[in-house]
C-alpha positions as MATLAB code, in Angstrom:
seq = 'MATLAIVGRPNVGKSTLFNRLAGKKLALVHDEPGVTRDRREADGRLGDLSFRLIDTAGFEDVGGDDLPARMQSQTGRAIEEADICLLVIDARAGVVPLDEIFADKLRRAEKPVLLLANKCEGRAGEAGILEAYALGHGDPVPISAEHGEGMGDLYGALLPLLEGDPLKAPTAADGEGAEWPGMGRHPDAREEDAGAEHAREEDGGEPDAAWADEPLRDWSARPLRLAVVGRPNVGKSTLVNALIGEERMLTGPEAGITRDSIGVPWSYEGKSVTLFDTAGMRRKARIDKSLEKLSVSDTLRAVRFAEVVVLLFDATQAFEKQDLVLADLIAREGRSLVIGLNKWDLVDDKPAAFRAMREKTDRLLPQVRGVSLVTLSGLYGDGLERLMPAVFGAFDVWQTRLPTARLNAWMAGAQERHPPPAVQGRRIRLRYVTQAKSRPPTFAAFSSRGDKVPESYTRYLINDLRDCFELPGTPIRFFMRKPKNPFAT';
ca = [
      19.294  -53.906   24.608;
      23.112  -53.096   25.686;
      24.062  -49.601   26.610;
      26.763  -47.851   25.091;
      28.263  -44.344   27.329;
      30.147  -42.001   24.784;
      32.888  -40.628   27.358;
      36.030  -38.356   27.004;
      37.193  -35.261   27.985;
      35.231  -32.498   26.663;
      35.574  -31.093   22.723;
      37.008  -34.134   21.384;
      33.449  -34.954   19.248;
      31.181  -37.035   21.624;
      28.183  -35.300   20.533;
      28.374  -35.093   16.775;
      29.305  -39.189   17.349;
      26.279  -39.182   19.373;
      23.897  -37.965   16.733;
      25.890  -40.004   14.099;
      24.745  -43.250   15.655;
      21.238  -41.410   16.666;
      20.714  -40.969   13.175;
      19.489  -37.703   14.002;
      20.702  -34.284   15.295;
      19.609  -34.746   19.148;
      22.629  -33.398   21.170;
      23.642  -29.722   20.355;
      27.078  -29.304   18.990;
      29.588  -25.798   19.212;
      33.248  -25.283   19.154;
      33.016  -24.173   22.737;
      34.119  -26.610   25.324;
      31.903  -28.234   27.778;
      28.493  -27.623   25.982;
      27.018  -31.396   27.232;
      26.145  -31.197   31.056;
      23.455  -33.300   30.838;
      23.235  -36.597   30.263;
      21.247  -37.416   26.573;
      20.343  -40.858   25.779;
      18.679  -41.843   22.663;
      18.307  -45.227   20.672;
      21.195  -45.415   18.244;
      21.977  -47.942   15.191;
      24.986  -49.089   13.519;
      24.432  -51.508   10.112;
      22.118  -54.625   12.033;
      23.230  -53.383   15.401;
      21.234  -51.591   17.642;
      21.502  -50.365   21.186;
      21.014  -47.305   23.784;
      23.129  -44.416   23.594;
      24.359  -42.099   26.832;
      26.109  -38.843   25.693;
      27.875  -37.374   28.578;
      29.584  -34.114   29.534;
      33.255  -33.808   29.190;
      35.609  -35.261   31.861;
      37.488  -33.236   33.785;
      39.811  -33.928   37.172;
      38.169  -31.903   39.375;
      36.222  -31.963   42.989;
      33.963  -30.073   45.136;
      30.707  -29.227   44.733;
      30.693  -26.745   42.048;
      29.128  -27.349   37.976;
      32.338  -29.473   36.883;
      31.891  -31.658   39.629;
      28.655  -31.927   39.577;
      28.706  -32.568   35.899;
      31.467  -35.390   36.407;
      28.831  -36.633   39.052;
      26.365  -37.435   35.974;
      29.353  -38.722   33.723;
      30.024  -41.259   36.494;
      26.267  -42.423   36.369;
      26.452  -43.105   33.016;
      29.223  -45.114   33.162;
      27.966  -47.530   35.885;
      24.998  -47.785   33.697;
      26.924  -48.545   30.692;
      27.523  -52.059   28.976;
      30.156  -50.736   26.979;
      32.280  -47.299   27.500;
      33.039  -45.578   24.034;
      36.303  -43.480   25.019;
      36.373  -41.070   22.398;
      39.925  -38.801   22.146;
      40.900  -36.185   19.812;
      43.789  -37.522   17.145;
      44.653  -34.498   15.944;
      45.207  -33.544   19.342;
      46.992  -36.148   20.349;
      46.808  -37.755   23.717;
      46.639  -35.400   26.967;
      47.483  -36.017   30.383;
      43.365  -35.863   30.764;
      42.916  -38.624   28.779;
      45.094  -40.543   30.490;
      43.432  -39.979   33.696;
      40.216  -40.806   32.372;
      41.602  -44.082   30.579;
      43.062  -44.836   34.332;
      39.436  -44.153   35.660;
      37.720  -46.560   33.039;
      40.131  -49.210   33.728;
      39.043  -49.157   37.354;
      35.540  -49.272   36.360;
      36.414  -52.753   35.135;
      33.943  -52.219   32.287;
      34.523  -53.010   28.348;
      35.986  -49.843   26.615;
      36.223  -49.090   23.484;
      39.094  -46.638   22.359;
      38.239  -43.905   19.374;
      40.601  -42.095   17.906;
      38.120  -39.204   16.687;
      38.895  -36.789   13.842;
      40.935  -38.807   11.830;
      39.644  -37.106    8.479;
      42.556  -37.189    5.913;
      45.815  -38.146    7.786;
      46.190  -35.092   10.459;
      45.264  -37.985   12.842;
      48.012  -40.090   12.396;
      50.438  -39.246   15.216;
      47.402  -39.388   17.504;
      46.346  -42.755   16.989;
      49.934  -44.031   17.601;
      50.085  -42.007   20.830;
      46.511  -43.499   21.882;
      48.215  -47.304   21.997;
      49.892  -45.906   25.573;
      46.492  -45.449   26.999;
      46.349  -49.333   27.333;
      43.027  -49.985   25.793;
      43.644  -51.609   22.819;
      43.760  -50.792   18.981;
      42.143  -47.470   18.665;
      39.481  -47.164   16.056;
      40.226  -44.294   13.998;
      36.976  -42.216   12.728;
      35.698  -38.985   11.848;
      32.347  -38.629   13.918;
      31.421  -35.414   11.777;
      32.339  -36.979    8.100;
      30.892  -40.240    9.055;
      34.681  -42.346    8.137;
      35.372  -45.248   10.310;
      32.078  -46.507   10.806;
      32.603  -49.643    9.001;
      35.849  -50.646   11.450;
      33.372  -49.153   14.470;
      30.676  -51.772   13.379;
      33.569  -54.645   13.371;
      34.975  -53.358   17.109;
      31.784  -53.186   18.493;
      30.182  -56.949   17.210;
      31.895  -58.962   19.367;
      31.599  -57.186   22.414;
      27.653  -57.528   21.504;
      27.838  -60.786   21.115;
      24.914  -62.831   22.689;
      22.793  -59.737   22.835;
      19.723  -59.927   20.524;
      20.754  -56.228   18.590;
      19.899  -56.778   15.392;
      17.917  -53.763   13.794;
      15.249  -54.234   10.881;
      17.427  -55.026    7.440;
      16.000  -54.106    3.927;
      14.103  -57.515    3.949;
      11.910  -56.103    6.898;
      10.772  -53.508    5.030;
      12.680  -50.467    6.645;
      16.257  -50.579    5.241;
      19.764  -50.878    6.594;
      21.338  -47.647    5.986;
      24.393  -46.600    7.947;
      23.873  -43.537   10.348;
      23.946  -40.388    8.774;
      23.748  -41.764    5.489;
      19.734  -42.413    5.404;
      16.898  -41.640    8.030;
      16.469  -43.198   11.637;
      13.016  -45.015   11.713;
      12.286  -42.478   15.052;
      12.797  -39.492   12.511;
       9.544  -40.005   11.364;
       7.446  -39.945   14.420;
       9.488  -36.399   15.437;
       9.149  -35.263   11.562;
       5.263  -35.595   12.072;
       5.033  -33.777   15.187;
       7.158  -31.231   13.507;
       4.794  -30.714   10.532;
       2.088  -30.943   12.915;
       3.408  -27.905   14.762;
       4.104  -25.908   11.368;
       0.673  -26.717    9.689;
      -0.633  -23.493    8.373;
      -3.572  -22.093   10.108;
      -6.879  -23.361    9.059;
      -5.428  -26.550    7.076;
      -6.606  -30.067    6.890;
      -5.502  -32.345    9.807;
      -2.301  -34.110    9.284;
      -2.648  -37.614    8.459;
      -0.306  -38.840   11.284;
      -1.984  -36.615   13.837;
      -5.491  -37.857   13.050;
      -7.937  -37.938   15.948;
      -8.596  -40.927   18.325;
     -11.093  -41.911   21.008;
      -8.717  -43.774   22.228;
      -4.975  -43.304   23.173;
      -2.278  -46.241   23.078;
      -0.095  -44.405   25.798;
       2.256  -47.495   25.808;
       2.562  -46.733   22.099;
       2.498  -43.001   22.270;
       3.543  -41.254   24.948;
       2.465  -37.725   26.217;
       5.135  -35.245   25.311;
       5.289  -32.804   28.006;
       7.597  -29.654   27.809;
       9.095  -27.738   31.094;
       9.795  -24.242   29.811;
      10.693  -20.878   31.653;
      12.864  -18.185   32.147;
      16.553  -18.757   33.488;
      16.614  -19.903   37.010;
      12.887  -20.886   37.871;
      13.511  -24.406   39.071;
      12.457  -26.629   35.544;
      15.247  -28.969   36.178;
      14.619  -29.358   39.790;
      10.866  -29.989   38.682;
      11.778  -32.569   36.326;
      14.013  -34.547   39.374;
      11.033  -34.364   41.564;
       8.754  -35.631   39.321;
      10.757  -38.535   38.179;
      12.009  -39.476   41.246;
      15.810  -38.945   40.853;
      18.670  -36.328   40.370;
      18.658  -36.793   36.638;
      19.096  -33.187   35.734;
      21.827  -30.883   36.703;
      20.727  -28.397   39.730;
      22.107  -25.727   41.134;
      21.720  -21.993   42.234;
      23.665  -20.897   38.670;
      21.250  -19.673   36.269;
      21.289  -21.304   32.649;
      22.583  -24.613   33.644;
      20.523  -26.701   31.262;
      21.769  -25.797   27.676;
      19.803  -28.284   25.413;
      16.400  -29.903   26.014;
      16.876  -33.369   27.645;
      13.634  -35.477   27.066;
      13.049  -38.372   29.787;
      11.129  -41.388   29.423;
       8.810  -41.495   32.612;
       5.273  -43.364   33.515;
       2.448  -41.647   35.501;
      -0.049  -43.808   36.554;
       0.011  -46.625   33.913;
       0.616  -43.766   31.307;
       3.677  -43.018   29.281;
       5.200  -39.633   29.445;
       8.446  -38.481   27.882;
       9.487  -34.957   29.838;
      11.568  -32.342   28.265;
      14.010  -30.444   30.261;
      14.606  -27.108   28.276;
      16.955  -24.365   28.535;
      15.558  -21.218   30.306;
      14.973  -18.362   27.677;
      15.860  -14.464   27.955;
      14.833  -11.624   26.209;
      15.769  -12.000   22.833;
      18.127   -8.764   23.066;
      19.921  -10.264   25.478;
      20.900  -13.180   23.845;
      24.104  -12.672   22.133;
      26.514  -15.369   22.196;
      26.045  -18.210   19.554;
      25.570  -21.247   22.072;
      22.526  -19.269   23.546;
      21.192  -18.833   20.181;
      21.407  -22.907   19.971;
      19.813  -23.406   23.153;
      16.748  -21.214   22.526;
      16.484  -22.737   18.842;
      16.380  -26.510   20.978;
      13.879  -25.029   23.382;
      11.678  -23.800   20.860;
      11.769  -26.966   18.857;
      11.095  -28.903   22.272;
       7.828  -26.573   22.544;
       7.185  -27.570   19.175;
       7.854  -30.814   19.471;
       5.522  -31.455   22.754;
       1.668  -31.541   22.909;
       1.854  -30.131   26.481;
       3.491  -27.151   27.965;
       3.914  -26.309   31.065;
       5.148  -22.705   31.604;
       7.150  -22.508   34.836;
       6.871  -18.883   36.939;
       8.821  -17.924   39.833;
       5.983  -17.601   42.082;
       8.193  -14.322   44.059;
       8.121  -12.483   40.711;
       5.773  -14.002   38.586;
       4.335  -12.442   35.318;
       7.433  -10.540   34.400;
       7.538   -9.314   30.500;
       9.146  -12.841   29.273;
       6.940  -14.755   30.808;
       3.764  -13.370   29.123;
       6.048  -13.434   25.885;
       6.391  -17.313   26.264;
       2.974  -18.053   27.179;
       2.132  -15.902   24.182;
       4.732  -18.041   22.032;
       2.990  -21.033   23.378;
      -0.305  -20.054   22.373;
       0.500  -18.644   18.836;
       2.342  -22.518   18.409;
      -0.905  -23.853   19.213;
       0.351  -26.438   22.440;
      -1.811  -26.974   25.083;
      -0.871  -24.821   28.631;
      -0.248  -25.644   31.962;
       1.122  -22.428   34.125;
       3.204  -23.942   37.237;
       3.524  -21.222   40.086;
       6.940  -22.809   41.492;
       8.560  -21.566   44.541;
       5.311  -21.301   46.131;
       6.981  -22.329   49.343;
       8.461  -18.747   49.709;
       5.198  -16.757   49.169;
       3.336  -15.325   51.983;
      -0.364  -15.259   52.185;
      -1.191  -17.777   49.957;
      -4.991  -17.104   49.010;
      -4.407  -13.504   48.488;
      -1.458  -14.465   46.116;
      -3.522  -16.990   44.382;
      -6.413  -15.072   43.829;
      -4.117  -12.100   42.201;
      -1.990  -14.741   40.197;
      -5.458  -15.811   38.567;
      -7.029  -12.448   38.053;
      -3.515  -11.365   36.489;
      -3.926  -14.571   34.101;
      -6.817  -13.741   32.722;
      -6.144  -10.145   32.443;
      -2.943  -10.443   30.585;
      -3.531  -13.682   28.753;
      -6.939  -13.736   27.509;
      -5.684  -16.117   24.343;
      -5.571  -19.205   27.238;
      -8.445  -17.551   29.171;
      -8.956  -19.972   32.187;
      -5.743  -21.914   31.949;
      -4.647  -24.132   34.680;
      -2.649  -22.445   37.610;
      -0.939  -24.853   39.679;
       0.931  -24.189   42.970;
       4.175  -25.935   43.254;
       7.591  -26.460   44.833;
       9.304  -28.586   42.937;
      12.637  -28.320   45.675;
      10.244  -29.649   48.186;
       8.045  -31.889   46.193;
       5.028  -29.883   47.218;
       2.120  -29.776   44.984;
       3.136  -32.253   42.167;
       0.230  -34.564   42.682;
      -2.129  -31.419   41.158;
       0.372  -31.107   38.322;
      -0.007  -34.280   36.195;
      -3.614  -34.131   36.472;
      -3.952  -30.431   34.948;
      -1.397  -31.379   32.564;
      -3.720  -34.740   31.245;
      -6.744  -32.289   31.824;
      -5.554  -29.704   29.622;
      -4.530  -32.324   26.804;
      -8.078  -33.599   27.096;
      -9.712  -30.092   26.023;
      -6.770  -29.838   23.775;
      -7.695  -32.591   21.284;
     -11.525  -31.817   22.045;
     -13.912  -32.445   18.725;
     -17.249  -30.692   18.457;
     -20.176  -31.979   16.514;
     -21.086  -29.563   13.630;
     -24.585  -30.087   14.734;
     -23.996  -28.616   18.232;
     -21.769  -26.148   16.383;
     -24.300  -24.404   14.541;
     -26.946  -24.472   17.155;
     -24.250  -22.277   19.037;
     -23.506  -20.163   16.151;
     -27.282  -19.221   15.743;
     -27.434  -18.512   19.303;
     -24.155  -16.636   19.063;
     -25.855  -14.551   16.514;
     -28.766  -14.032   18.022;
     -27.252  -12.775   21.174;
     -24.777  -10.485   19.479;
     -25.315   -9.989   15.772;
     -22.615   -9.282   13.401;
     -21.393   -5.335   12.821;
     -23.040   -4.040    9.393;
     -20.006   -3.457    7.313;
     -20.780   -0.717    4.790;
     -24.394   -0.720    5.366;
     -25.017   -4.252    4.676;
     -25.576   -6.721    7.527;
     -22.853   -9.855    8.258;
     -24.527  -13.205    8.161;
     -22.469  -16.097    9.211;
     -24.330  -19.354    7.616;
     -22.275  -22.109    9.566;
     -19.520  -23.055   11.243;
     -17.347  -26.599   11.397;
     -14.293  -27.849   13.267;
     -11.700  -28.184   10.946;
      -9.510  -30.159   13.393;
      -8.308  -30.605   16.823;
      -5.349  -30.152   18.523;
      -5.294  -27.525   18.959;
      -8.841  -27.081   18.290;
      -9.539  -25.213   15.601;
     -13.049  -23.805   13.807;
     -13.800  -21.983   10.189;
     -17.351  -20.069    9.588;
     -18.315  -19.707    6.410;
     -19.829  -16.500    4.861;
     -20.100  -14.817    1.581;
     -18.694  -11.254    3.383;
     -16.389  -13.533    5.857;
     -13.255  -11.445    4.886;
     -15.338   -8.272    5.854;
     -16.169   -9.749    9.765;
     -13.583   -7.335   11.995;
     -11.008   -8.999   14.501;
     -13.355   -8.068   17.413;
     -16.174  -10.095   16.446;
     -14.005  -12.824   16.166;
     -12.489  -12.644   19.383;
     -16.809  -12.665   20.765;
     -17.038  -15.554   19.166;
     -13.840  -17.469   20.607;
     -14.792  -16.490   23.824;
     -18.360  -17.290   23.895;
     -17.267  -20.644   22.217;
     -15.039  -21.397   25.025;
     -17.671  -20.917   27.743;
     -20.468  -22.566   25.965;
     -18.592  -25.919   25.330;
     -15.951  -25.669   28.525;
     -12.582  -25.278   26.864;
     -10.581  -23.311   29.123;
      -6.987  -22.430   28.818;
      -6.430  -24.545   25.350;
      -5.606  -21.870   22.224;
      -8.348  -21.711   19.819;
      -8.008  -20.644   15.781;
     -10.870  -18.983   14.643;
     -10.972  -18.377   11.068;
     -13.803  -16.939    8.220;
     -13.902  -18.444    5.134;
     -15.901  -17.971    2.061;
     -17.960  -20.534    0.457;
     -16.823  -21.765   -2.987;
     -18.661  -20.840   -6.141;
     -20.106  -23.663   -7.617;
     -20.306  -21.697  -11.040;
     -16.802  -19.999  -10.923;
     -14.496  -21.074  -14.072;
];
């Protein structure tokens, strides 16, 4: 499959075009220049052509080792990987000197270049289209990525460049439909929507058919979705780079480098994993810019879409209020959790520090009691061999299913050890319990007075259930239900 890199100076509409061709909103789009920093990749489709897309940071003619220069390095790598470069200019602004510099660099790269004059809705871009001929990359293709105009012309320009490459997408005859991007749903969107629907499923509801429990998982067909989240500058991107073994994500001493959630395919011991690097999340009161709000929203979406979340703490200043807020958020979303104690190389008296961390975790995060703590250093690669076994272990616990017979035997013993309290002079009796679904483990106990059971007794049952069936670290949902009256009309 051919790879198309979308390149150009900042704020010409590269991410908008990326979303249009990908068929779903993956990249953040904002009026502020320079929103995209990391390379983002996705499968794209245009009519019956399919290809691999790379969205890149806006080109700026800079040098040195500061953040813009590191962003340019990422763009350079995308050009090296690409088979075709889509050079996007802003037709309304016309050709500017930065466009000319970039066009010359692409000429020296000796890659096929397709020149796209974006923002051509109406007649506002006619002058810019004429100026684009001076860039020396052939006839410009007028498009409007935001409104989906000119996609037929883009298809016609791409077709001869892709001849000989097996790029045919499924057609209507294949049962998938062949809509233009933006006018229909991308085939991959169904899987994303299934995950989002599962994450938003009402408490105690029935399992989503798309997430039905399976005895075995086909890791080649359905990779594990693993999101890395945390406060700004705790080392999330550094950890992702260390795991995959390459400088895929921008890193540096500046806080808040990552702005949107980037999914990276990876394989660990033959198991497929999609790693999501996310933007750091500050306290809500400190978020005042609309772009940061979009970044936080993208991180929340990654958490809801993930199956396992690695919550990264800075080991030198762990358990700040925002760390606890994020852990509670992950638990309320029902995601499986592993806590990574990053920058462990900076900690003195490591055994005593770990014991203190363990005690604080169990005391401050009772909703995920027993969660795995992994000490690591993303910068030096220490502790990575312990992280992924902890991740897969947490995933196995998260999708545990328990037989109803064992649950009812446990319930009888739990009530015998600690009977439910009497309410209004009447003793409550829980008749039976069953597991409604897994991911996370969700249980329902039935009693004619289930609505009278105090929350403290429900917490006792959750803790006892966690201990008896060895369910450490995973969120557990437990609901009291009243059986239906068969004689009710």
